[in-house]
PDB file of C-alpha atoms and ligand atoms in Angstrom:
ATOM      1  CA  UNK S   1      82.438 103.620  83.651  1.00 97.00           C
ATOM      2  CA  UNK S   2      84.606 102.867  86.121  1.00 98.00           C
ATOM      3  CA  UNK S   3      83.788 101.970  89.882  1.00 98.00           C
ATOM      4  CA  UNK S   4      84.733 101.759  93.197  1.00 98.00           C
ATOM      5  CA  UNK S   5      84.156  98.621  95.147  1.00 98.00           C
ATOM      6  CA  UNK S   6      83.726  98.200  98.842  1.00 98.00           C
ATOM      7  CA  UNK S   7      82.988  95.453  99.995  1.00 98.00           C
ATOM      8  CA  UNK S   8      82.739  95.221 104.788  1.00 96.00           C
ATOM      9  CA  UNK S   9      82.849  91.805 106.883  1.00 96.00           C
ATOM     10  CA  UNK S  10      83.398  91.150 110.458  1.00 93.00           C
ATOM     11  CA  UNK S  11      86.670  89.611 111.069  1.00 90.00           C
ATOM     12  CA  UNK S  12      84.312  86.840 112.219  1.00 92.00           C
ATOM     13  CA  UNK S  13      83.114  86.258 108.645  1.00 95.00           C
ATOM     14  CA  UNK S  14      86.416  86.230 106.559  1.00 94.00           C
ATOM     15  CA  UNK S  15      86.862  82.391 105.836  1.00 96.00           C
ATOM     16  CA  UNK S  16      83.156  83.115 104.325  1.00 97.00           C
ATOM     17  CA  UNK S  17      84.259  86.008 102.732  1.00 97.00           C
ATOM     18  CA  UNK S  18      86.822  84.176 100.390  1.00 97.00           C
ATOM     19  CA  UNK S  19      85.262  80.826 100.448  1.00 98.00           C
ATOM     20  CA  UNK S  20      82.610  82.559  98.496  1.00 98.00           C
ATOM     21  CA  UNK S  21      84.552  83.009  95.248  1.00 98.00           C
ATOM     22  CA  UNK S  22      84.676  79.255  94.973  1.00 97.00           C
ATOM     23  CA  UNK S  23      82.861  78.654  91.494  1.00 97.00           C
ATOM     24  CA  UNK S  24      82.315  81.841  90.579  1.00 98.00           C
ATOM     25  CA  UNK S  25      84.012  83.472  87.384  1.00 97.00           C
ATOM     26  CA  UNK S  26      84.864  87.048  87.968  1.00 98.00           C
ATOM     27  CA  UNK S  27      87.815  88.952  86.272  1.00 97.00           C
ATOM     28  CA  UNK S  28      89.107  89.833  89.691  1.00 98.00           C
ATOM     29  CA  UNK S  29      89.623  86.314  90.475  1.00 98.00           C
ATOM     30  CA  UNK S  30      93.163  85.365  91.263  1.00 96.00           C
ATOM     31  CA  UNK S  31      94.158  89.381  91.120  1.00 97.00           C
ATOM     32  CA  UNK S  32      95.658  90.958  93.749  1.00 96.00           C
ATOM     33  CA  UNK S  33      93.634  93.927  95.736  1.00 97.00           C
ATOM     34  CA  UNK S  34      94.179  96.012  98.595  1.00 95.00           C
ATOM     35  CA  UNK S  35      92.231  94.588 102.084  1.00 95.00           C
ATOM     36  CA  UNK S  36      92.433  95.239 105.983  1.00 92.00           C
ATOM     37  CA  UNK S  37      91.778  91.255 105.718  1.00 92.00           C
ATOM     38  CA  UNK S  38      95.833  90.761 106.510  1.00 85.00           C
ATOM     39  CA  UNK S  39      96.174  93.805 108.789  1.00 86.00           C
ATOM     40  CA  UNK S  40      96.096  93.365 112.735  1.00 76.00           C
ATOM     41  CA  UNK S  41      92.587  94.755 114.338  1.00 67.00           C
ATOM     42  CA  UNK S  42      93.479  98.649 115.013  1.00 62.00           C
ATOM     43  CA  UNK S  43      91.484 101.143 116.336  1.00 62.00           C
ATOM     44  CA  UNK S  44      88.554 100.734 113.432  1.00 64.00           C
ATOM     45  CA  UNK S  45      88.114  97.550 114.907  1.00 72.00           C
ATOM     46  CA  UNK S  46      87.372  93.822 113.666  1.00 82.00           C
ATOM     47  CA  UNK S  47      85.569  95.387 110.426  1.00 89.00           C
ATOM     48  CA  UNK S  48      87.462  94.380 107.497  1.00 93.00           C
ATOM     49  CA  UNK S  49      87.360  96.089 104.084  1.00 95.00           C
ATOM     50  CA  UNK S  50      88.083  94.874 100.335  1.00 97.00           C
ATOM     51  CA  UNK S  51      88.390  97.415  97.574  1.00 98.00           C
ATOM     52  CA  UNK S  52      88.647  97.183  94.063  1.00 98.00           C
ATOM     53  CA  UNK S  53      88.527  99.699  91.173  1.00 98.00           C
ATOM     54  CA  UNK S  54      86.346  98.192  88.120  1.00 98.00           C
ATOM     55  CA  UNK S  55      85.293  98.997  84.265  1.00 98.00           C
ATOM     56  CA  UNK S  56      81.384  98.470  84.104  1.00 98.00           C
ATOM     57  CA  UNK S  57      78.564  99.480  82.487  1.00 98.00           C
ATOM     58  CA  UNK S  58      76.290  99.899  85.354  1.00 98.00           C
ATOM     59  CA  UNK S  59      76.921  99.705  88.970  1.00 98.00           C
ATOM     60  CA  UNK S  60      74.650  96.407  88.777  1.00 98.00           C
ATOM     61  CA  UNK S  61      77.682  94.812  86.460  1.00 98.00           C
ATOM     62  CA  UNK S  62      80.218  96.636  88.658  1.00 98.00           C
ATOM     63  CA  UNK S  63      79.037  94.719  91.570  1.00 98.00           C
ATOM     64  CA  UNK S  64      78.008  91.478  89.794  1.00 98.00           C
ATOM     65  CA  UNK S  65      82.023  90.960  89.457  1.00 98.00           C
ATOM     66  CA  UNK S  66      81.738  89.680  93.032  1.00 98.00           C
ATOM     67  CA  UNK S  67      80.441  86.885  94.649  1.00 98.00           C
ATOM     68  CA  UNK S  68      76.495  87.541  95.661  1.00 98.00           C
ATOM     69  CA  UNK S  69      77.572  87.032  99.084  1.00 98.00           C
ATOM     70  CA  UNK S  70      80.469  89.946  98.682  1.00 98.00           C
ATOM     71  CA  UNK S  71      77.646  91.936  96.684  1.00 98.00           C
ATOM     72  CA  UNK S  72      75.043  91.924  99.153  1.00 98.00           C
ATOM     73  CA  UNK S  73      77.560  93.857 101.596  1.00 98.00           C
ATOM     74  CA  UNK S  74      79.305  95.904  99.372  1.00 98.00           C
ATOM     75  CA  UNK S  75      78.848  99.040  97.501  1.00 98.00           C
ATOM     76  CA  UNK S  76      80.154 100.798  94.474  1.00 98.00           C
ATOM     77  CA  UNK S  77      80.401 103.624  93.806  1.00 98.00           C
ATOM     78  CA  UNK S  78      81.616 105.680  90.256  1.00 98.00           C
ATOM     79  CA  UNK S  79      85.068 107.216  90.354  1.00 98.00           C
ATOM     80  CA  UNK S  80      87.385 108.968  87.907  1.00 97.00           C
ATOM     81  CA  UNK S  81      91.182 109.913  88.333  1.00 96.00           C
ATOM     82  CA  UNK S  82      91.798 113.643  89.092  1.00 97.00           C
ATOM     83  CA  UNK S  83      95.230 115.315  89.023  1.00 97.00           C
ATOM     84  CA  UNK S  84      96.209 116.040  93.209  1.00 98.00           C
ATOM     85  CA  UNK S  85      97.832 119.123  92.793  1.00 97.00           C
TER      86      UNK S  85
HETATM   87 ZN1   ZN I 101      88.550  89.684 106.091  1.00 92.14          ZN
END
């Protein structure tokens, strides 16, 4: 299955947020992913948001691909492609 990752952190908590992966083997390591880590503060404020779109078997393996720290504040959620017409 596939899934969709989100992962939220105050702007606050970002060093944390990629310190984290130190150590831990993940196949998303050293990919690239889309985040509002590198975009100024706007008007959703100092929330910041990683995505990623993952093969799993279970949403428990989907979100065992990040750190526990990224894990514990994340969710995922399963997604297919559709056709926009
Ligand atoms: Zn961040």
């Amino acid at each position: 299955m596939r899934f969709m990752l989100r992962h939220r952190h105050d702007a606050s908590e970002c060093a944390v947020a990629y310190a984290a992966w130190r150590g831990f083997e993940s196949p998303l390591r050293r990919e690239s992913t889309l985040a509002t880590c590198a975009v100024p503060a706007g008007p959703d404020g100092p929330e910041h948001l990683l995505m990623w779109t993952v093969e799993a078997p279970s949403v428990e393996e989907a979100l065992a691909q990040l750190p526990p720290w990224l894990a514990a504040r994340a969710e995922a959620r399963p997604v297919a492609e559709v056709l926009i017409p």
